[in-house]
CSV table of C-alpha atoms and ligand atoms in Angstrom, one decimal:
chain,number,residue,atom,x,y,z
A,700,MET,CA,0.0,0.0,0.0
A,701,ASP,CA,1.2,3.5,-0.7
A,702,HIS,CA,-0.2,7.0,-0.3
A,703,PHE,CA,-0.6,7.9,-4.0
A,704,LEU,CA,-4.3,7.8,-4.6
A,705,TYR,CA,-6.9,9.5,-6.8
A,706,ARG,CA,-9.1,12.0,-5.0
A,707,LYS,CA,-11.8,13.7,-6.9
A,708,GLY,CA,-10.2,12.4,-10.1
A,709,ILE,CA,-6.7,13.8,-9.5
A,710,LEU,CA,-3.7,11.7,-8.4
A,711,HIS,CA,-2.4,12.9,-5.0
A,712,ALA,CA,0.7,12.4,-3.0
A,713,GLU,CA,-0.8,12.1,0.5
A,714,ASP,CA,-2.9,15.3,0.7
A,715,ILE,CA,-1.2,17.2,-2.1
A,716,PRO,CA,-2.6,17.1,-5.7
A,717,LEU,CA,0.3,16.4,-8.0
A,718,PRO,CA,-0.6,19.2,-10.4
A,719,ASP,CA,0.1,21.6,-7.6
A,720,ILE,CA,3.7,20.3,-7.3
A,721,ALA,CA,4.1,20.4,-11.1
A,722,ALA,CA,2.9,24.0,-11.1
A,723,GLN,CA,5.6,25.0,-8.6
A,724,VAL,CA,8.6,22.9,-9.6
A,725,GLY,CA,7.9,22.1,-13.3
A,726,THR,CA,8.1,18.6,-14.8
A,727,PRO,CA,9.6,16.1,-14.6
A,728,PHE,CA,10.2,15.6,-10.9
A,729,TYR,CA,10.4,12.8,-8.3
A,730,VAL,CA,8.0,12.9,-5.4
A,731,TYR,CA,8.2,10.8,-2.2
A,732,SER,CA,5.6,10.2,0.4
A,733,ALA,CA,6.9,10.5,4.0
A,734,ALA,CA,4.0,8.4,5.3
A,735,THR,CA,4.9,5.5,3.0
A,736,LEU,CA,8.6,5.6,3.9
A,737,ARG,CA,7.7,5.5,7.6
A,738,ARG,CA,5.2,2.8,7.1
A,739,HIS,CA,7.7,0.6,5.2
A,740,PHE,CA,10.4,1.1,7.8
A,741,ARG,CA,7.9,0.1,10.6
A,742,LEU,CA,6.9,-3.1,8.7
A,743,PHE,CA,10.5,-4.3,9.0
A,744,GLU,CA,10.7,-3.2,12.7
A,745,GLU,CA,7.6,-5.3,13.4
A,746,ALA,CA,8.8,-8.2,11.3
A,747,LEU,CA,12.1,-8.5,13.2
A,748,SER,CA,10.9,-7.9,16.7
A,749,PRO,CA,11.6,-9.2,19.3
A,750,LEU,CA,15.0,-10.1,17.8
A,751,ASP,CA,17.8,-7.7,18.7
A,752,HIS,CA,18.1,-5.9,15.3
A,753,LEU,CA,19.1,-2.9,13.3
A,754,ILE,CA,17.5,-1.9,10.0
A,755,CYS,CA,20.2,-0.3,7.9
A,756,PHE,CA,18.6,1.5,4.9
A,757,SER,CA,20.5,0.9,1.7
A,758,VAL,CA,21.5,4.4,0.8
A,759,LYS,CA,22.2,3.5,-2.8
A,760,SER,CA,18.5,3.1,-3.4
A,761,ASN,CA,17.6,6.7,-2.5
A,762,SER,CA,20.3,8.9,-1.0
A,763,ASN,CA,18.5,12.2,-0.7
A,764,LEU,CA,19.5,13.8,2.7
A,765,ALA,CA,15.9,14.4,3.6
A,766,VAL,CA,14.9,10.8,3.0
A,767,LEU,CA,17.9,9.6,5.1
A,768,LYS,CA,17.1,12.1,7.9
A,769,LEU,CA,13.4,11.0,8.0
A,770,LEU,CA,14.5,7.3,8.3
A,771,GLY,CA,17.3,8.1,10.7
A,772,ASP,CA,14.9,9.9,13.0
A,773,LEU,CA,12.9,6.6,13.2
A,774,GLY,CA,16.1,4.8,14.4
A,775,ALA,CA,17.3,3.5,11.1
A,776,GLY,CA,20.9,2.7,10.5
A,777,MET,CA,22.4,3.1,7.0
A,778,ASP,CA,24.2,0.7,4.6
A,779,VAL,CA,26.7,2.7,2.6
A,780,VAL,CA,29.0,1.6,-0.3
A,781,SER,CA,31.1,4.6,-0.9
A,782,GLY,CA,32.8,7.6,0.8
A,783,GLY,CA,30.1,9.7,-0.8
A,784,GLU,CA,27.3,7.7,0.7
A,785,TYR,CA,29.1,7.7,4.1
A,786,ALA,CA,29.3,11.5,3.9
A,787,ARG,CA,25.6,11.7,3.1
A,788,ALA,CA,24.6,9.4,6.0
A,789,ARG,CA,26.6,11.6,8.4
A,790,ALA,CA,25.3,14.8,6.9
A,791,ALA,CA,21.8,13.5,7.5
A,792,GLY,CA,22.7,13.1,11.2
A,793,ILE,CA,23.1,9.3,11.3
A,794,PRO,CA,25.6,8.4,14.0
A,795,GLY,CA,28.6,6.4,12.9
A,796,GLU,CA,27.6,3.5,15.2
A,797,ARG,CA,24.6,2.9,13.0
A,798,ILE,CA,26.4,2.9,9.7
A,799,VAL,CA,27.7,-0.3,8.0
A,800,PHE,CA,30.2,0.0,5.1
A,801,SER,CA,29.6,-2.5,2.3
A,802,GLY,CA,31.1,-2.6,-1.2
A,803,VAL,CA,33.5,-4.6,-3.1
A,804,GLY,CA,36.2,-2.0,-3.7
A,805,LYS,CA,36.7,0.3,-0.7
A,806,THR,CA,39.7,2.5,-1.0
A,807,ARG,CA,42.2,3.5,1.8
A,808,GLU,CA,40.7,7.0,1.8
A,809,GLU,CA,37.2,5.6,2.3
A,810,MET,CA,38.3,3.4,5.1
A,811,ARG,CA,40.2,6.2,6.8
A,812,ALA,CA,37.2,8.6,6.6
A,813,ALA,CA,34.9,6.0,8.1
A,814,LEU,CA,37.3,5.1,10.9
A,815,GLU,CA,37.8,8.7,11.6
A,816,GLY,CA,34.1,9.6,11.6
A,817,GLY,CA,32.8,6.5,13.3
A,818,ILE,CA,31.5,3.3,11.8
A,819,ARG,CA,29.6,0.3,13.1
A,820,GLN,CA,31.3,-2.3,11.0
A,821,PHE,CA,33.0,-2.9,7.7
A,822,ASN,CA,31.6,-5.7,5.5
A,823,VAL,CA,34.8,-7.0,4.1
A,824,GLU,CA,34.5,-8.6,0.6
A,825,SER,CA,37.9,-10.1,0.1
A,826,GLU,CA,41.1,-11.1,1.8
A,827,ALA,CA,43.0,-8.3,0.0
A,828,GLU,CA,40.5,-5.8,1.5
A,829,MET,CA,41.1,-7.4,4.9
A,830,HIS,CA,44.8,-6.8,4.7
A,831,GLN,CA,44.4,-3.2,3.6
A,832,LEU,CA,41.8,-2.5,6.4
A,833,SER,CA,44.1,-4.0,9.0
A,834,GLU,CA,46.9,-1.7,7.8
A,835,VAL,CA,44.8,1.4,7.7
A,836,ALA,CA,43.1,0.8,11.1
A,837,SER,CA,46.3,-0.2,12.9
A,838,ALA,CA,48.2,2.8,11.5
A,839,MET,CA,45.4,5.0,13.0
A,840,GLY,CA,45.6,3.1,16.3
A,841,LYS,CA,42.0,1.8,15.8
A,842,THR,CA,40.3,-1.6,15.7
A,843,ALA,CA,37.7,-2.0,13.1
A,844,ASP,CA,34.7,-4.3,13.7
A,845,ILE,CA,34.3,-6.4,10.7
A,846,ALA,CA,32.0,-9.0,9.1
A,847,PHE,CA,33.1,-10.9,6.0
A,848,ARG,CA,30.6,-10.7,3.2
A,849,ILE,CA,30.2,-14.4,2.4
A,850,ASN,CA,29.2,-15.5,-1.0
A,851,PRO,CA,27.0,-18.5,-0.3
A,852,ASP,CA,26.7,-19.6,-3.9
A,853,VAL,CA,22.9,-19.3,-4.1
A,854,ASP,CA,20.9,-18.3,-7.1
A,855,ALA,CA,18.6,-15.4,-6.1
A,856,GLU,CA,16.4,-16.1,-9.1
A,857,THR,CA,16.2,-12.5,-10.1
A,858,HIS,CA,17.4,-10.3,-13.0
A,859,GLU,CA,21.0,-11.4,-13.9
A,860,LYS,CA,22.3,-7.8,-13.5
A,861,ILE,CA,21.2,-7.6,-9.9
A,862,SER,CA,22.0,-11.2,-8.8
A,863,THR,CA,25.0,-11.2,-6.5
A,864,GLY,CA,25.1,-14.4,-4.5
A,865,LYS,CA,26.4,-16.9,-7.0
A,866,ALA,CA,30.0,-18.1,-7.0
A,867,GLU,CA,30.6,-16.6,-10.4
A,868,ASN,CA,29.6,-13.1,-9.1
A,869,LYS,CA,32.3,-10.6,-8.0
A,870,PHE,CA,30.9,-10.3,-4.5
A,871,GLY,CA,32.1,-11.6,-1.2
A,872,VAL,CA,34.4,-14.3,0.1
A,873,PRO,CA,33.6,-17.8,-1.2
A,874,ILE,CA,31.9,-19.7,1.6
A,875,SER,CA,34.5,-22.4,1.1
A,876,ARG,CA,37.3,-20.0,2.1
A,877,ALA,CA,35.4,-18.5,5.1
A,878,ARG,CA,37.2,-20.4,7.9
A,879,GLU,CA,40.6,-19.4,6.5
A,880,ALA,CA,39.5,-15.8,6.2
A,881,TYR,CA,38.3,-15.5,9.8
A,882,ALA,CA,41.4,-17.2,11.1
A,883,ALA,CA,43.6,-14.8,9.2
A,884,ALA,CA,41.6,-11.8,10.4
A,885,ALA,CA,41.8,-12.9,14.0
A,886,ARG,CA,45.6,-12.9,13.7
A,887,LEU,CA,45.8,-9.5,12.1
A,888,PRO,CA,46.1,-6.2,14.1
A,889,GLY,CA,43.4,-3.6,13.9
A,890,LEU,CA,40.5,-6.1,13.1
A,891,ASN,CA,37.8,-7.5,15.2
A,892,PRO,CA,35.8,-10.2,13.2
A,893,LEU,CA,32.4,-10.3,15.0
A,894,GLY,CA,29.9,-10.9,12.3
A,895,ILE,CA,28.9,-12.5,9.0
A,896,ASP,CA,27.4,-10.6,6.2
A,897,LEU,CA,25.7,-11.6,2.9
A,898,HIS,CA,23.5,-10.1,0.2
A,899,ILE,CA,22.4,-12.4,-2.5
A,900,GLY,CA,20.6,-10.0,-4.9
A,901,SER,CA,17.8,-7.5,-5.3
A,902,GLN,CA,14.1,-7.7,-6.2
A,903,LEU,CA,13.8,-11.3,-4.9
A,904,THR,CA,10.2,-12.4,-5.3
A,905,SER,CA,10.4,-15.6,-3.2
A,906,LEU,CA,11.7,-16.5,0.2
A,907,ALA,CA,13.3,-19.8,-1.0
A,908,PRO,CA,16.7,-18.4,-2.0
A,909,PHE,CA,16.9,-16.3,1.2
A,910,ARG,CA,16.1,-19.4,3.2
A,911,LYS,CA,18.8,-21.5,1.4
A,912,ALA,CA,21.4,-18.8,1.9
A,913,PHE,CA,20.5,-18.1,5.5
A,914,THR,CA,20.6,-21.8,6.3
A,915,ARG,CA,24.2,-21.9,5.0
A,916,ILE,CA,25.1,-18.9,7.1
A,917,ALA,CA,23.5,-20.5,10.2
A,918,SER,CA,25.8,-23.6,9.9
A,919,LEU,CA,28.8,-21.4,9.1
A,920,THR,CA,28.1,-19.4,12.3
A,921,GLU,CA,28.3,-22.6,14.3
A,922,THR,CA,31.5,-23.7,12.5
A,923,LEU,CA,33.2,-20.4,13.1
A,924,ARG,CA,32.1,-20.4,16.8
A,925,ALA,CA,33.6,-23.9,17.1
A,926,ASP,CA,36.8,-22.4,15.6
A,927,GLY,CA,36.8,-19.9,18.5
A,928,HIS,CA,35.3,-16.8,16.8
A,929,ALA,CA,32.7,-14.9,18.8
A,930,ILE,CA,30.2,-14.3,16.1
A,931,THR,CA,27.5,-12.0,17.5
A,932,ARG,CA,26.1,-10.2,14.5
A,933,LEU,CA,24.6,-11.3,11.2
A,934,ASP,CA,24.0,-8.9,8.4
A,935,LEU,CA,21.5,-10.4,6.0
A,936,GLY,CA,21.7,-7.7,3.3
A,937,GLY,CA,18.7,-6.4,1.4
A,938,GLY,CA,16.8,-7.8,-1.5
A,939,LEU,CA,13.2,-8.3,-0.7
A,940,GLY,CA,11.3,-7.4,-3.8
A,941,ILE,CA,8.3,-5.1,-4.4
A,942,PRO,CA,5.2,-5.4,-6.6
A,943,TYR,CA,5.9,-3.4,-9.7
A,944,GLU,CA,2.7,-4.3,-11.5
A,945,THR,CA,-0.6,-3.7,-9.7
A,946,GLY,CA,-2.9,-6.6,-9.8
A,947,ASN,CA,-0.3,-9.3,-9.8
A,948,ASP,CA,0.5,-11.4,-6.8
A,949,GLY,CA,3.3,-9.6,-4.9
A,950,PRO,CA,6.5,-10.8,-3.4
A,951,PRO,CA,6.5,-12.1,0.2
A,952,LEU,CA,5.7,-9.5,2.9
A,953,PRO,CA,8.3,-8.3,5.4
A,954,ILE,CA,6.4,-10.1,8.1
A,955,GLU,CA,6.8,-13.4,6.3
A,956,TYR,CA,10.5,-12.6,5.7
A,957,GLY,CA,10.9,-11.9,9.4
A,958,GLN,CA,9.2,-15.1,10.4
A,959,MET,CA,11.6,-17.0,8.2
A,960,VAL,CA,14.6,-15.2,9.6
A,961,LYS,CA,13.5,-16.1,13.1
A,962,GLU,CA,13.0,-19.7,12.1
A,963,VAL,CA,16.4,-20.1,10.4
A,964,LEU,CA,18.6,-17.9,12.5
A,965,GLY,CA,16.7,-17.1,15.8
A,966,HIS,CA,18.4,-19.9,17.8
A,967,LEU,CA,21.9,-18.4,17.3
A,968,GLY,CA,21.2,-15.4,19.6
A,969,CYS,CA,22.9,-13.0,17.2
A,970,GLU,CA,22.0,-9.4,16.6
A,971,ILE,CA,20.4,-9.2,13.2
A,972,GLU,CA,21.1,-6.4,10.7
A,973,ILE,CA,19.2,-6.0,7.4
A,974,GLU,CA,19.9,-3.6,4.5
A,975,PRO,CA,16.6,-3.1,2.7
A,976,GLY,CA,16.5,-0.3,0.1
A,977,ARG,CA,13.8,-1.0,-2.6
A,978,LEU,CA,11.1,-2.2,-0.2
A,979,ILE,CA,11.4,1.0,1.9
A,980,ALA,CA,11.8,3.5,-0.9
A,981,GLY,CA,10.5,1.9,-4.1
A,982,ASN,CA,6.8,2.3,-3.7
A,983,ALA,CA,7.2,5.5,-1.7
A,984,GLY,CA,8.1,7.5,-4.8
A,985,LEU,CA,6.7,8.5,-8.2
A,986,MET,CA,8.3,10.2,-11.1
A,987,VAL,CA,5.9,12.7,-12.6
A,988,ALA,CA,6.4,13.7,-16.3
A,989,GLY,CA,4.5,15.9,-18.8
A,990,VAL,CA,3.4,14.9,-22.3
A,991,ILE,CA,5.3,17.0,-24.8
A,992,TYR,CA,3.8,15.5,-28.0
A,993,VAL,CA,1.5,12.7,-29.1
A,994,LYS,CA,3.0,11.5,-32.4
A,995,GLN,CA,1.3,9.2,-34.8
A,996,GLY,CA,3.9,6.8,-36.3
A,997,GLU,CA,3.4,4.4,-39.2
A,998,ASP,CA,1.5,1.9,-37.2
A,999,ARG,CA,1.8,3.1,-33.6
A,1000,LYS,CA,1.2,6.0,-31.3
A,1001,PHE,CA,4.1,7.5,-29.4
A,1002,LEU,CA,3.7,9.4,-26.2
A,1003,ILE,CA,6.7,11.7,-26.0
A,1004,LEU,CA,7.4,12.8,-22.4
A,1005,ASP,CA,9.6,15.4,-20.9
A,1006,ALA,CA,11.3,12.6,-18.8
A,1007,ALA,CA,13.8,10.3,-20.4
A,1008,MET,CA,16.1,7.4,-19.8
A,1009,ASN,CA,18.6,9.7,-18.1
A,1010,ASP,CA,16.0,10.5,-15.4
A,1011,LEU,CA,14.8,6.9,-14.9
A,1012,VAL,CA,17.1,4.3,-16.4
A,1013,ARG,CA,15.5,1.1,-15.1
A,1014,PRO,CA,13.4,0.3,-18.1
A,1015,ALA,CA,16.4,0.8,-20.5
A,1016,LEU,CA,18.9,-1.0,-18.3
A,1017,TYR,CA,16.9,-3.9,-16.9
A,1018,GLU,CA,13.8,-4.0,-19.2
A,1019,ALA,CA,12.1,-3.1,-15.9
A,1020,HIS,CA,8.3,-2.5,-15.8
A,1021,HIS,CA,6.9,0.6,-14.1
A,1022,ASP,CA,3.2,1.3,-14.0
A,1023,ILE,CA,2.5,4.6,-15.8
A,1024,VAL,CA,-0.8,6.2,-14.9
A,1025,PRO,CA,-2.4,9.5,-15.9
A,1026,VAL,CA,-2.5,12.1,-13.2
A,1027,GLU,CA,-6.1,13.0,-14.2
A,1028,GLU,CA,-8.1,9.8,-13.6
A,1029,PRO,CA,-9.8,8.6,-16.7
A,1030,ALA,CA,-13.6,8.1,-16.6
A,1031,PRO,CA,-14.6,4.6,-15.6
A,1032,GLY,CA,-14.7,2.3,-18.6
A,1033,ALA,CA,-12.9,4.9,-20.8
A,1034,GLU,CA,-11.5,3.5,-24.0
A,1035,THR,CA,-7.8,2.9,-24.0
A,1036,THR,CA,-5.2,3.3,-26.8
A,1037,PRO,CA,-1.8,1.5,-26.9
A,1038,TYR,CA,1.0,3.9,-26.6
A,1039,ASP,CA,4.8,3.6,-26.9
A,1040,ILE,CA,5.9,5.8,-24.1
A,1041,VAL,CA,9.3,7.4,-24.8
A,1042,GLY,CA,11.5,10.3,-23.8
A,1043,PRO,CA,13.3,12.9,-25.9
A,1044,VAL,CA,16.8,11.3,-25.7
A,1045,CYS,CA,18.4,10.4,-29.0
A,1046,GLU,CA,18.4,6.6,-28.5
A,1047,THR,CA,15.8,4.0,-29.3
A,1048,GLY,CA,16.6,2.6,-25.8
A,1049,ASP,CA,14.9,5.7,-24.4
A,1050,THR,CA,11.6,3.8,-24.3
A,1051,PHE,CA,9.8,3.4,-21.0
A,1052,ALA,CA,7.0,1.1,-22.3
A,1053,LYS,CA,5.7,-0.4,-25.5
A,1054,SER,CA,2.0,-0.7,-26.5
A,1055,ARG,CA,0.9,0.4,-23.0
A,1056,PRO,CA,-2.9,0.8,-23.0
A,1057,LEU,CA,-3.8,4.2,-21.6
A,1058,ALA,CA,-6.9,6.4,-21.9
A,1059,PRO,CA,-6.2,9.0,-24.6
A,1060,LEU,CA,-3.7,11.7,-23.6
A,1061,GLN,CA,-2.6,15.0,-25.1
A,1062,ALA,CA,0.2,17.5,-24.9
A,1063,GLY,CA,0.4,19.1,-21.5
A,1064,ASP,CA,-1.1,16.2,-19.6
A,1065,LEU,CA,0.7,14.7,-16.7
A,1066,VAL,CA,1.6,11.0,-16.1
A,1067,ALA,CA,3.1,9.3,-13.1
A,1068,PHE,CA,5.5,6.4,-13.0
A,1069,ARG,CA,4.9,4.3,-10.0
A,1070,SER,CA,7.5,2.5,-7.9
A,1071,ALA,CA,10.2,5.0,-8.8
A,1072,GLY,CA,11.3,5.9,-5.3
A,1073,ALA,CA,14.2,3.4,-5.3
A,1074,TYR,CA,17.0,3.4,-7.9
A,1075,GLY,CA,15.3,6.3,-9.7
A,1076,ALA,CA,16.8,9.7,-8.8
A,1077,VAL,CA,20.1,8.0,-7.7
A,1078,MET,CA,20.7,6.5,-11.0
A,1079,ALA,CA,19.9,9.6,-13.0
A,1080,SER,CA,22.5,11.2,-15.2
A,1081,GLU,CA,22.8,14.4,-17.2
A,1082,TYR,CA,23.0,12.6,-20.6
A,1083,ASN,CA,22.0,14.8,-23.4
A,1084,SER,CA,22.8,17.7,-21.0
A,1085,ARG,CA,19.5,17.3,-19.3
A,1086,PRO,CA,19.8,18.7,-15.8
A,1087,LEU,CA,19.0,16.3,-12.9
A,1088,ILE,CA,15.4,16.6,-12.1
A,1089,PRO,CA,14.1,17.8,-8.7
A,1090,GLU,CA,13.0,15.7,-5.8
A,1091,VAL,CA,10.0,16.7,-3.6
A,1092,LEU,CA,9.0,15.2,-0.2
A,1093,VAL,CA,5.3,15.3,0.8
A,1094,ASP,CA,4.3,14.8,4.4
A,1095,GLY,CA,0.5,15.1,4.9
A,1096,ALA,CA,-0.6,18.4,3.6
A,1097,ARG,CA,2.8,20.0,3.3
A,1098,PHE,CA,5.6,19.5,0.7
A,1099,ALA,CA,9.1,20.7,0.2
A,1100,VAL,CA,11.6,20.6,-2.6
A,1101,ILE,CA,14.4,18.4,-1.2
A,1102,ARG,CA,16.6,18.8,-4.3
A,1103,ARG,CA,16.1,21.6,-6.7
A,1104,ARG,CA,16.5,21.6,-10.4
A,1105,PRO,CA,19.9,23.1,-11.3
A,1106,THR,CA,20.1,25.9,-13.8
A,1107,TYR,CA,22.0,25.4,-17.1
A,1108,GLU,CA,24.5,27.8,-15.7
A,1109,GLU,CA,25.1,25.6,-12.6
A,1110,MET,CA,25.4,22.5,-14.8
A,1111,LEU,CA,27.9,24.2,-17.1
A,1112,SER,CA,29.9,25.7,-14.3
A,1113,ARG,CA,31.6,22.4,-13.5
A,1114,ASP,CA,33.4,22.3,-16.9
A,1115,MET,CA,36.6,24.3,-17.3
A,1116,ILE,CA,38.1,25.5,-20.6
A,1117,PRO,CA,41.9,25.5,-20.2
A,1118,ALA,CA,43.6,28.9,-20.7
A,1119,TRP,CA,45.6,27.5,-23.7
A,1120,LEU,CA,42.5,26.7,-25.7
B,755,LIG,N1,22.9,-4.4,0.5
B,755,LIG,C1,23.8,-4.5,-0.5
B,755,LIG,C2,25.2,-4.9,-0.2
B,755,LIG,C3,23.4,-4.2,-1.8
B,755,LIG,O1,24.3,-4.4,-2.8
B,755,LIG,C4,22.1,-3.8,-2.1
B,755,LIG,C5,21.6,-3.6,-3.5
B,755,LIG,C6,21.2,-3.7,-1.0
B,755,LIG,C7,21.6,-4.0,0.3
B,755,LIG,C8,19.8,-3.3,-1.2
B,755,LIG,O2,19.0,-4.2,-1.9
B,755,LIG,P1,17.4,-3.9,-2.1
B,755,LIG,O3,16.8,-4.1,-0.7
B,755,LIG,O4,17.2,-2.5,-2.6
B,755,LIG,O5,17.0,-4.9,-3.1
B,755,LIG,N2,19.8,-0.7,-9.6
B,755,LIG,C9,19.0,-2.0,-9.5
B,755,LIG,C10,19.2,-2.6,-8.1
B,755,LIG,C11,20.6,-2.7,-7.7
B,755,LIG,C12,20.8,-3.3,-6.3
B,755,LIG,C13,22.2,-3.3,-5.8
B,755,LIG,N3,22.4,-3.7,-4.5
B,755,LIG,C14,17.6,-1.8,-9.9
B,755,LIG,O6,17.2,-0.6,-10.2
B,755,LIG,O7,16.8,-2.7,-9.8
């Protein structure tokens, strides 16, 4: 459930009619619902209680400072994968002890910044990284709490570009090398191996791969404890999928996920961390675009929007489906026309949907892309020199621009022409 509903025939974000936002900020824009973000966070809180747990929002899914602050105020921790995301989490007021640092290629500078500013744990993805972190931490006179990210060799049964838990993927330490890795870490200065981490993929639509992976982690926990390591923390990663198409059976609910976590891992007495991104932010956001032209092609109709693949790349990159709905509700039983819904970027890949049946639209009308709150704004680029689009946060009857649209001048000001040209 989200808070984007038609009221008197106009699509609202909570209590705000979307055309009001469009009039103020122009199109296209992203809009997030605070109530939906809060609700999704609380679903995970309920799902994991009474286990000792920390929900670390995956910053890569939506890194706007206002979104991070809203979640941080509810008690969320953050999962970051770069120095930039770490800086964002800190700027949003998240204390270091609630930030976990994941990622397959952390640099010395990133390690130093996190150790300096405070960090809950590093999720270490290789033995090479382990050695480097040991050097960096001990040179600073610090001890880093670490979990190895274990690659459990489980197929997440999701899109191949977002599947991460198979042996062939670049992520994590192979489960077969885990005992050696922990033994080596225990001998090195500056490291305190206290946990196990995994993340097998994103947009999982069944619990079975999670259960399989967590079962492997449960037995690894026991093995490592028998080897003398005090494993007290398990970071289960993110990955729970969301319904992208209304009307279809959705993926499992957080409560069902939590139940399974308790069944498979509850007996170990570990503190549980999870790193959800999409489930919290995905259906808490829309991208709203305006129709520039309706164009009659040889045998099809194109709806040319002012939003493009640079603003929302998921359809072009993953053939992802987003529901696209008119902001003005069509009359019940209105005839529909199949549209190819495209942006103005000079690539055929700039196609959001093909033959999508919609009630007739015309230039100037607004449409909303659902499920765009995660991996939307964060993946945007300025391709075709299109400035990044604004983000808006709605909370009940108020809204605020939480990232404004840059001017062309601002966009151009980052380039420099050398004096010798
Ligand atoms: N933890 C780690 C270590 C991750 O790599 C990810 C996502 C998450 C947590 C959060 O996963 P989530 O709960 O959001 O599924 N751009 C793609 C998704 C990439 C996901 C990458 N890792 C998309 O638009 O579908």
